[in-house]
Amino acid sequence: MTISAEEAARMPLVSDKQIEDRVADLIGRAIKRKWWIFFLDENGVQLPMIVPVEGAPLVPDEAATQHSIEGLHAIMEETGAAEVILVWERPTGSTVTLPDRVWASSMAQAARDRGIRVRAQLISHRTGVRWLAPDDYEGYRAAP
C-alpha cells in the first residue's frame, strides 16, 4: 500500500516497525541494485522527497563513501532534514551480504564523522524488506 505525501506528513516514524512498514510501502521488493535516502525532520516526520542513487560501486572505496556522504549532507542542509534512513535495494535474498555490510558500515561511520544522524538502514530484497542492525555491519570498512 502506497501512502501520499500528505499522509506521511501526519505520521511521524517513531518506532522501528513504523520505519520498516514505510519502507515496505514505498520501496517494497527489490527490482534492481540501487539505494534510497529518506529524509526526516526533527519530529521524525518524513519529508516529501526520496532520493534514489544508482550506479554506485558494488563495494565502496573511501572516495565513493565520502562522495555519497557529502551529497547526503548537502541535501540535508538544503531541506532542513534532521536525520536519514538508508535503504539498500538489491534483487537477491534476505541474507546480509558482504557488500551490504561494507556499504552500511562505511556510510554509518562517515555519517557519524560528518555529524549526520542515520535513523535506520534497511535492505530491500527480492521478497521484501529487512532491518539492518548495527550488529550486522559494524566493523566492516571500505577499501582505501
Coordinates of N, CA, C and O in Angstrom, one line a residue:
M1 N 0.8 -1.2 0.0 CA 0.0 0.0 0.0 C 0.9 1.2 0.0 O 1.7 1.4 0.9
T2 N 0.7 2.1 -0.9 CA 1.5 3.4 -1.0 C 0.7 4.5 -0.3 O -0.5 4.5 -0.5
I3 N 1.4 5.3 0.4 CA 0.7 6.4 1.1 C 1.1 7.7 0.4 O 2.1 7.8 -0.3
S4 N 0.2 8.7 0.5 CA 0.5 10.0 -0.1 C 1.5 10.8 0.8 O 1.7 10.5 2.0
A5 N 2.1 11.9 0.2 CA 2.9 12.7 1.0 C 2.2 13.4 2.1 O 2.7 13.6 3.2
E6 N 0.9 13.7 1.9 CA 0.1 14.3 2.9 C -0.1 13.4 4.1 O 0.0 13.8 5.3
E7 N -0.3 12.1 3.8 CA -0.4 11.1 4.9 C 0.9 10.9 5.6 O 0.9 10.9 6.9
A8 N 2.0 10.9 4.9 CA 3.3 10.7 5.5 C 3.6 11.9 6.4 O 4.2 11.7 7.5
A9 N 3.2 13.1 6.0 CA 3.5 14.3 6.8 C 2.7 14.3 8.1 O 3.0 15.1 9.0
R10 N 1.7 13.5 8.3 CA 0.9 13.4 9.5 C 1.3 12.3 10.4 O 0.8 12.1 11.5
M11 N 2.2 11.4 9.9 CA 2.6 10.2 10.6 C 4.1 10.1 10.9 O 4.8 9.6 10.1
P12 N 4.5 10.7 12.1 CA 5.9 10.6 12.4 C 6.3 9.1 12.5 O 5.6 8.3 13.0
L13 N 7.6 8.8 12.2 CA 8.1 7.5 12.3 C 8.9 7.4 13.6 O 10.0 7.7 13.7
V14 N 8.2 6.9 14.6 CA 8.8 6.9 15.9 C 9.3 5.5 16.4 O 10.0 5.4 17.3
S15 N 8.8 4.4 15.7 CA 9.3 3.1 16.0 C 10.0 2.4 14.8 O 9.8 2.8 13.7
D16 N 10.8 1.4 15.1 CA 11.5 0.7 14.1 C 10.4 0.0 13.2 O 10.6 -0.1 12.0
K17 N 9.4 -0.5 13.7 CA 8.3 -1.2 13.0 C 7.7 -0.2 12.0 O 7.4 -0.5 10.8
Q18 N 7.4 1.1 12.4 CA 6.8 2.1 11.5 C 7.8 2.4 10.4 O 7.3 2.5 9.2
I19 N 9.1 2.4 10.6 CA 10.1 2.7 9.6 C 10.1 1.5 8.6 O 10.0 1.7 7.4
E20 N 10.1 0.3 9.1 CA 10.1 -0.9 8.2 C 8.9 -0.9 7.4 O 8.9 -1.2 6.2
D21 N 7.7 -0.6 8.0 CA 6.5 -0.6 7.2 C 6.5 0.4 6.1 O 6.0 0.2 5.0
R22 N 7.0 1.6 6.5 CA 7.0 2.7 5.5 C 7.9 2.3 4.3 O 7.6 2.6 3.2
V23 N 9.1 1.8 4.6 CA 10.0 1.4 3.5 C 9.3 0.3 2.7 O 9.4 0.3 1.5
A24 N 8.7 -0.7 3.3 CA 8.0 -1.7 2.6 C 6.9 -1.1 1.7 O 6.7 -1.6 0.6
D25 N 6.2 -0.1 2.2 CA 5.1 0.5 1.4 C 5.7 1.3 0.2 O 5.1 1.2 -0.9
L26 N 6.8 2.0 0.4 CA 7.3 2.9 -0.6 C 8.3 2.3 -1.5 O 8.4 2.6 -2.7
I27 N 9.1 1.4 -1.0 CA 10.2 0.8 -1.8 C 9.8 -0.7 -2.2 O 9.8 -1.1 -3.3
G28 N 9.4 -1.4 -1.2 CA 8.9 -2.8 -1.4 C 10.0 -3.7 -1.8 O 11.2 -3.5 -1.4
R29 N 9.6 -4.7 -2.6 CA 10.6 -5.7 -3.0 C 11.6 -5.1 -4.1 O 11.2 -4.3 -4.9
A30 N 12.8 -5.6 -4.0 CA 13.8 -5.1 -4.9 C 13.6 -5.4 -6.3 O 13.1 -6.5 -6.6
I31 N 13.9 -4.5 -7.2 CA 13.9 -4.7 -8.6 C 15.3 -4.6 -9.2 O 15.6 -5.4 -10.1
K32 N 16.1 -3.7 -8.8 CA 17.4 -3.5 -9.3 C 18.3 -3.0 -8.2 O 17.8 -2.5 -7.2
R33 N 19.6 -3.1 -8.4 CA 20.5 -2.6 -7.4 C 20.6 -1.1 -7.4 O 21.0 -0.5 -8.5
K34 N 20.3 -0.5 -6.3 CA 20.5 1.0 -6.1 C 20.2 1.2 -4.6 O 19.9 0.3 -3.9
W35 N 20.4 2.4 -4.1 CA 20.0 2.7 -2.8 C 19.2 3.9 -2.7 O 19.1 4.7 -3.6
W36 N 18.4 4.1 -1.6 CA 17.5 5.1 -1.4 C 17.8 5.9 -0.2 O 18.2 5.3 0.8
I37 N 17.4 7.2 -0.2 CA 17.6 8.0 1.0 C 16.2 8.6 1.3 O 15.6 9.3 0.5
F38 N 15.8 8.4 2.6 CA 14.6 9.0 3.1 C 15.1 10.1 4.1 O 16.0 9.9 4.8
F39 N 14.4 11.2 4.1 CA 14.8 12.3 5.0 C 13.7 12.6 6.0 O 12.5 12.6 5.7
L40 N 14.1 12.8 7.3 CA 13.1 13.0 8.3 C 13.4 14.4 9.0 O 14.6 14.8 9.1
D41 N 12.3 15.0 9.5 CA 12.5 16.3 10.2 C 12.8 16.0 11.6 O 13.0 14.8 12.1
E42 N 12.9 17.0 12.5 CA 13.3 16.9 13.9 C 12.2 16.1 14.7 O 12.5 15.6 15.8
N43 N 11.0 16.0 14.2 CA 10.0 15.2 14.8 C 9.8 13.8 14.3 O 8.9 13.1 14.6
G44 N 10.7 13.4 13.4 CA 10.6 12.1 12.8 C 9.6 11.9 11.7 O 9.2 10.8 11.3
V45 N 9.1 13.1 11.2 CA 8.2 13.1 10.0 C 9.0 13.0 8.7 O 9.9 13.8 8.6
Q46 N 8.6 12.1 7.9 CA 9.3 12.0 6.6 C 9.0 13.2 5.7 O 7.9 13.7 5.5
L47 N 10.1 13.8 5.2 CA 10.0 14.9 4.3 C 9.5 14.4 2.9 O 9.8 13.2 2.6
P48 N 8.9 15.2 2.1 CA 8.3 14.7 0.8 C 9.3 14.6 -0.3 O 9.1 15.1 -1.4
M49 N 10.4 13.9 0.0 CA 11.4 13.6 -1.0 C 12.2 12.3 -0.7 O 12.6 12.1 0.5
I50 N 12.3 11.5 -1.6 CA 13.1 10.3 -1.5 C 14.1 10.3 -2.7 O 13.7 10.5 -3.8
V51 N 15.3 10.1 -2.3 CA 16.4 10.2 -3.4 C 16.9 8.8 -3.7 O 17.4 8.1 -2.8
P52 N 16.7 8.4 -5.0 CA 17.4 7.1 -5.4 C 18.8 7.4 -5.9 O 19.1 8.4 -6.4
V53 N 19.7 6.4 -5.6 CA 21.1 6.6 -6.0 C 21.4 5.3 -6.8 O 21.4 4.2 -6.3
E54 N 21.8 5.5 -8.1 CA 22.1 4.4 -9.0 C 23.6 4.6 -9.4 O 24.1 5.7 -9.3
G55 N 24.1 3.5 -9.8 CA 25.5 3.5 -10.4 C 26.6 3.5 -9.3 O 27.8 3.6 -9.7
A56 N 26.3 3.2 -8.1 CA 27.3 3.1 -7.1 C 28.1 1.8 -7.2 O 27.5 0.8 -7.7
P57 N 29.3 1.8 -6.8 CA 30.1 0.5 -6.9 C 29.5 -0.6 -6.0 O 28.8 -0.2 -5.0
L58 N 29.7 -1.8 -6.4 CA 29.2 -2.9 -5.5 C 29.7 -2.8 -4.1 O 28.9 -2.9 -3.1
V59 N 31.0 -2.5 -4.0 CA 31.6 -2.3 -2.7 C 32.3 -1.0 -2.7 O 33.1 -0.7 -3.6
P60 N 32.0 -0.1 -1.8 CA 32.6 1.2 -1.9 C 34.0 1.3 -1.5 O 34.5 0.5 -0.7
D61 N 34.7 2.3 -2.0 CA 36.0 2.6 -1.5 C 35.8 3.9 -0.7 O 34.7 4.4 -0.6
E62 N 36.9 4.5 -0.1 CA 36.7 5.7 0.7 C 36.2 6.8 -0.1 O 35.4 7.6 0.3
A63 N 36.6 7.0 -1.4 CA 36.2 8.1 -2.2 C 34.7 8.0 -2.5 O 34.0 9.0 -2.4
A64 N 34.2 6.8 -2.8 CA 32.7 6.6 -3.0 C 31.9 7.0 -1.8 O 30.9 7.6 -1.8
T65 N 32.4 6.5 -0.7 CA 31.7 6.8 0.6 C 31.7 8.3 0.9 O 30.7 8.9 1.2
Q66 N 32.8 9.0 0.7 CA 32.9 10.4 1.0 C 32.1 11.2 0.0 O 31.4 12.1 0.4
H67 N 32.1 10.8 -1.2 CA 31.2 11.5 -2.2 C 29.8 11.3 -1.8 O 29.0 12.3 -1.9
S68 N 29.4 10.1 -1.4 CA 28.0 9.9 -1.0 C 27.6 10.7 0.2 O 26.5 11.3 0.2
I69 N 28.4 10.7 1.2 CA 28.1 11.4 2.4 C 28.1 12.9 2.2 O 27.2 13.6 2.8
E70 N 28.9 13.4 1.4 CA 28.9 14.9 1.1 C 27.6 15.3 0.4 O 27.0 16.3 0.6
G71 N 27.2 14.4 -0.6 CA 25.9 14.7 -1.3 C 24.8 14.6 -0.3 O 23.9 15.5 -0.4
L72 N 24.8 13.6 0.5 CA 23.7 13.5 1.5 C 23.7 14.7 2.5 O 22.6 15.3 2.7
H73 N 24.8 15.2 2.9 CA 24.9 16.3 3.8 C 24.3 17.6 3.1 O 23.6 18.4 3.7
A74 N 24.7 17.8 1.8 CA 24.2 18.9 1.1 C 22.7 18.9 1.0 O 22.0 20.0 1.1
I75 N 22.1 17.8 0.7 CA 20.6 17.7 0.6 C 20.0 18.0 1.9 O 19.0 18.7 2.0
M76 N 20.6 17.4 3.0 CA 20.1 17.7 4.4 C 20.1 19.2 4.7 O 19.2 19.7 5.3
E77 N 21.2 19.8 4.3 CA 21.3 21.3 4.6 C 20.2 22.0 3.8 O 19.6 22.9 4.4
E78 N 20.0 21.7 2.6 CA 19.1 22.3 1.7 C 17.6 22.1 2.2 O 16.8 23.0 2.1
T79 N 17.3 20.9 2.7 CA 15.9 20.6 3.0 C 15.6 20.8 4.5 O 14.5 20.8 4.9
G80 N 16.7 21.0 5.3 CA 16.5 21.1 6.8 C 16.2 19.8 7.4 O 15.7 19.7 8.6
A81 N 16.6 18.7 6.8 CA 16.4 17.3 7.4 C 17.2 17.2 8.6 O 18.4 17.7 8.7
A82 N 16.7 16.5 9.6 CA 17.4 16.2 10.9 C 18.1 14.8 10.9 O 19.1 14.6 11.6
E83 N 17.5 13.9 10.1 CA 18.1 12.5 10.1 C 17.7 11.8 8.8 O 16.8 12.3 8.1
V84 N 18.3 10.7 8.5 CA 18.0 10.0 7.3 C 17.8 8.5 7.6 O 18.2 8.0 8.6
I85 N 17.2 7.9 6.6 CA 17.0 6.4 6.6 C 17.6 6.0 5.2 O 17.3 6.6 4.2
L86 N 18.5 5.0 5.3 CA 19.2 4.5 4.1 C 18.6 3.1 3.8 O 18.5 2.3 4.7
V87 N 18.2 2.9 2.5 CA 17.7 1.6 2.1 C 18.5 1.1 1.0 O 18.7 1.8 -0.1
W88 N 19.1 -0.1 1.2 CA 19.9 -0.7 0.2 C 19.1 -1.7 -0.6 O 18.7 -2.8 -0.1
E89 N 18.8 -1.4 -1.9 CA 18.0 -2.2 -2.7 C 18.9 -3.1 -3.6 O 19.8 -2.6 -4.3
R90 N 18.6 -4.4 -3.5 CA 19.3 -5.4 -4.4 C 18.5 -6.6 -4.5 O 17.9 -7.1 -3.6
P91 N 18.3 -7.1 -5.8 CA 17.3 -8.2 -6.1 C 17.9 -9.6 -5.8 O 18.0 -10.4 -6.7
T92 N 18.4 -9.8 -4.6 CA 18.8 -11.1 -4.1 C 18.1 -11.4 -2.9 O 17.1 -10.7 -2.5
G93 N 18.5 -12.4 -2.2 CA 17.8 -12.9 -1.0 C 17.9 -12.0 0.2 O 18.6 -10.9 0.2
S94 N 17.3 -12.4 1.3 CA 17.3 -11.5 2.5 C 18.6 -11.6 3.4 O 18.8 -10.8 4.3
T95 N 19.5 -12.5 3.1 CA 20.7 -12.7 3.8 C 21.6 -11.4 3.6 O 21.7 -11.0 2.5
V96 N 22.1 -10.9 4.7 CA 23.0 -9.8 4.6 C 24.3 -10.2 4.0 O 25.0 -11.1 4.4
T97 N 24.7 -9.5 2.9 CA 25.9 -9.9 2.1 C 27.1 -9.0 2.5 O 26.9 -7.9 3.2
L98 N 28.3 -9.4 2.1 CA 29.5 -8.5 2.4 C 29.3 -7.1 1.8 O 29.6 -6.1 2.5
P99 N 28.9 -6.9 0.5 CA 28.7 -5.6 0.1 C 27.7 -4.8 0.9 O 27.9 -3.6 1.2
D100 N 26.6 -5.4 1.4 CA 25.7 -4.7 2.3 C 26.4 -4.3 3.5 O 26.2 -3.1 4.0
R101 N 27.2 -5.1 4.1 CA 27.9 -4.8 5.4 C 28.9 -3.7 5.2 O 28.9 -2.8 6.0
V102 N 29.6 -3.7 4.1 CA 30.6 -2.7 3.8 C 29.9 -1.3 3.6 O 30.3 -0.3 4.1
W103 N 28.9 -1.3 2.7 CA 28.2 0.0 2.5 C 27.6 0.5 3.7 O 27.8 1.7 4.1
A104 N 26.9 -0.3 4.5 CA 26.2 0.2 5.7 C 27.2 0.7 6.7 O 27.0 1.7 7.3
S105 N 28.3 -0.1 6.9 CA 29.3 0.3 7.9 C 30.0 1.6 7.5 O 30.2 2.5 8.3
S106 N 30.4 1.7 6.2 CA 31.1 2.8 5.7 C 30.3 4.1 5.8 O 30.7 5.2 6.2
M107 N 29.0 4.0 5.4 CA 28.1 5.1 5.5 C 27.8 5.5 6.9 O 27.7 6.7 7.2
A108 N 27.6 4.5 7.8 CA 27.4 4.8 9.2 C 28.5 5.6 9.8 O 28.4 6.6 10.5
Q109 N 29.8 5.1 9.6 CA 30.9 5.8 10.1 C 31.1 7.2 9.5 O 31.4 8.2 10.2
A110 N 31.0 7.3 8.2 CA 31.1 8.6 7.5 C 30.1 9.6 8.0 O 30.3 10.8 8.2
A111 N 28.9 9.1 8.2 CA 27.8 9.9 8.8 C 28.1 10.4 10.2 O 28.0 11.6 10.5
R112 N 28.6 9.5 11.0 CA 29.0 9.9 12.4 C 30.1 11.0 12.3 O 30.0 12.0 13.0
D113 N 31.1 10.8 11.5 CA 32.2 11.7 11.3 C 31.7 13.1 10.8 O 32.2 14.1 11.2
R114 N 30.6 13.1 10.0 CA 30.1 14.4 9.4 C 29.0 15.0 10.3 O 28.5 16.0 10.0
G115 N 28.6 14.3 11.4 CA 27.5 14.8 12.2 C 26.1 14.5 11.7 O 25.2 15.2 12.1
I116 N 26.0 13.5 10.8 CA 24.7 13.2 10.3 C 24.1 12.0 11.1 O 24.8 11.0 11.3
R117 N 22.8 12.2 11.4 CA 22.1 11.1 12.2 C 21.4 10.2 11.2 O 20.6 10.6 10.5
V118 N 21.9 8.9 11.2 CA 21.3 7.9 10.4 C 20.3 7.2 11.4 O 20.7 6.5 12.3
R119 N 19.0 7.4 11.1 CA 18.0 6.8 12.0 C 17.9 5.3 11.8 O 17.7 4.5 12.7
A120 N 18.1 4.8 10.5 CA 17.9 3.4 10.3 C 18.6 3.0 8.9 O 18.7 3.9 8.1
Q121 N 18.9 1.8 8.8 CA 19.4 1.2 7.5 C 18.6 -0.1 7.3 O 18.4 -0.9 8.2
L122 N 18.1 -0.2 6.1 CA 17.3 -1.4 5.7 C 17.7 -2.0 4.4 O 18.4 -1.3 3.6
I123 N 17.4 -3.2 4.1 CA 17.6 -3.9 2.9 C 16.3 -4.1 2.2 O 15.4 -4.7 2.8
S124 N 16.2 -3.7 0.9 CA 15.0 -4.2 0.1 C 15.6 -5.3 -0.7 O 16.5 -5.1 -1.5
H125 N 15.0 -6.5 -0.5 CA 15.5 -7.7 -1.3 C 14.4 -8.2 -2.1 O 13.3 -7.7 -2.2
R126 N 14.6 -9.4 -2.8 CA 13.6 -9.9 -3.7 C 12.3 -10.3 -3.1 O 11.3 -10.4 -3.9
T127 N 12.2 -10.5 -1.8 CA 11.0 -11.0 -1.2 C 10.4 -10.0 -0.2 O 9.4 -10.3 0.4
G128 N 11.0 -8.9 0.0 CA 10.5 -7.9 0.9 C 11.6 -6.9 1.5 O 12.5 -6.6 0.8
V129 N 11.4 -6.6 2.7 CA 12.3 -5.6 3.4 C 12.8 -6.2 4.7 O 12.0 -6.8 5.4
R130 N 14.0 -5.9 5.0 CA 14.5 -6.4 6.3 C 15.4 -5.3 7.0 O 16.0 -4.4 6.3
W131 N 15.3 -5.2 8.3 CA 16.1 -4.3 9.1 C 17.5 -4.7 9.0 O 17.9 -5.8 9.0
L132 N 18.4 -3.7 9.0 CA 19.8 -3.9 9.0 C 20.4 -3.3 10.3 O 20.5 -2.1 10.5
A133 N 20.6 -4.2 11.3 CA 21.0 -3.7 12.6 C 22.5 -3.4 12.6 O 23.3 -4.0 11.9
P134 N 23.0 -2.5 13.5 CA 24.4 -2.3 13.6 C 25.3 -3.5 13.8 O 26.4 -3.6 13.2
D135 N 24.7 -4.5 14.5 CA 25.5 -5.7 14.7 C 25.7 -6.5 13.3 O 26.7 -7.3 13.2
D136 N 24.9 -6.2 12.4 CA 25.0 -6.8 11.0 C 26.2 -6.2 10.3 O 26.7 -6.9 9.3
Y137 N 26.6 -5.0 10.6 CA 27.6 -4.3 9.7 C 28.8 -3.7 10.4 O 29.8 -3.4 9.8
E138 N 28.7 -3.4 11.7 CA 29.8 -2.7 12.4 C 31.1 -3.4 12.2 O 31.2 -4.7 12.3
G139 N 32.2 -2.7 11.9 CA 33.5 -3.3 11.8 C 33.9 -3.6 10.4 O 35.1 -3.8 10.1
Y140 N 33.0 -3.5 9.4 CA 33.4 -3.7 8.0 C 33.7 -2.3 7.4 O 33.1 -1.3 7.7
R141 N 34.8 -2.3 6.6 CA 35.2 -1.0 6.1 C 35.4 -1.0 4.6 O 35.8 -2.1 4.0
A142 N 35.3 0.1 4.0 CA 35.6 0.3 2.6 C 37.1 0.2 2.3 O 37.9 0.5 3.2
A143 N 37.4 -0.1 1.1 CA 38.9 -0.1 0.7 C 39.4 1.3 0.6 O 38.6 2.2 0.3
P144 N 40.6 1.5 1.0 CA 41.2 2.8 0.9 C 41.3 3.3 -0.6 O 41.1 2.7 -1.5

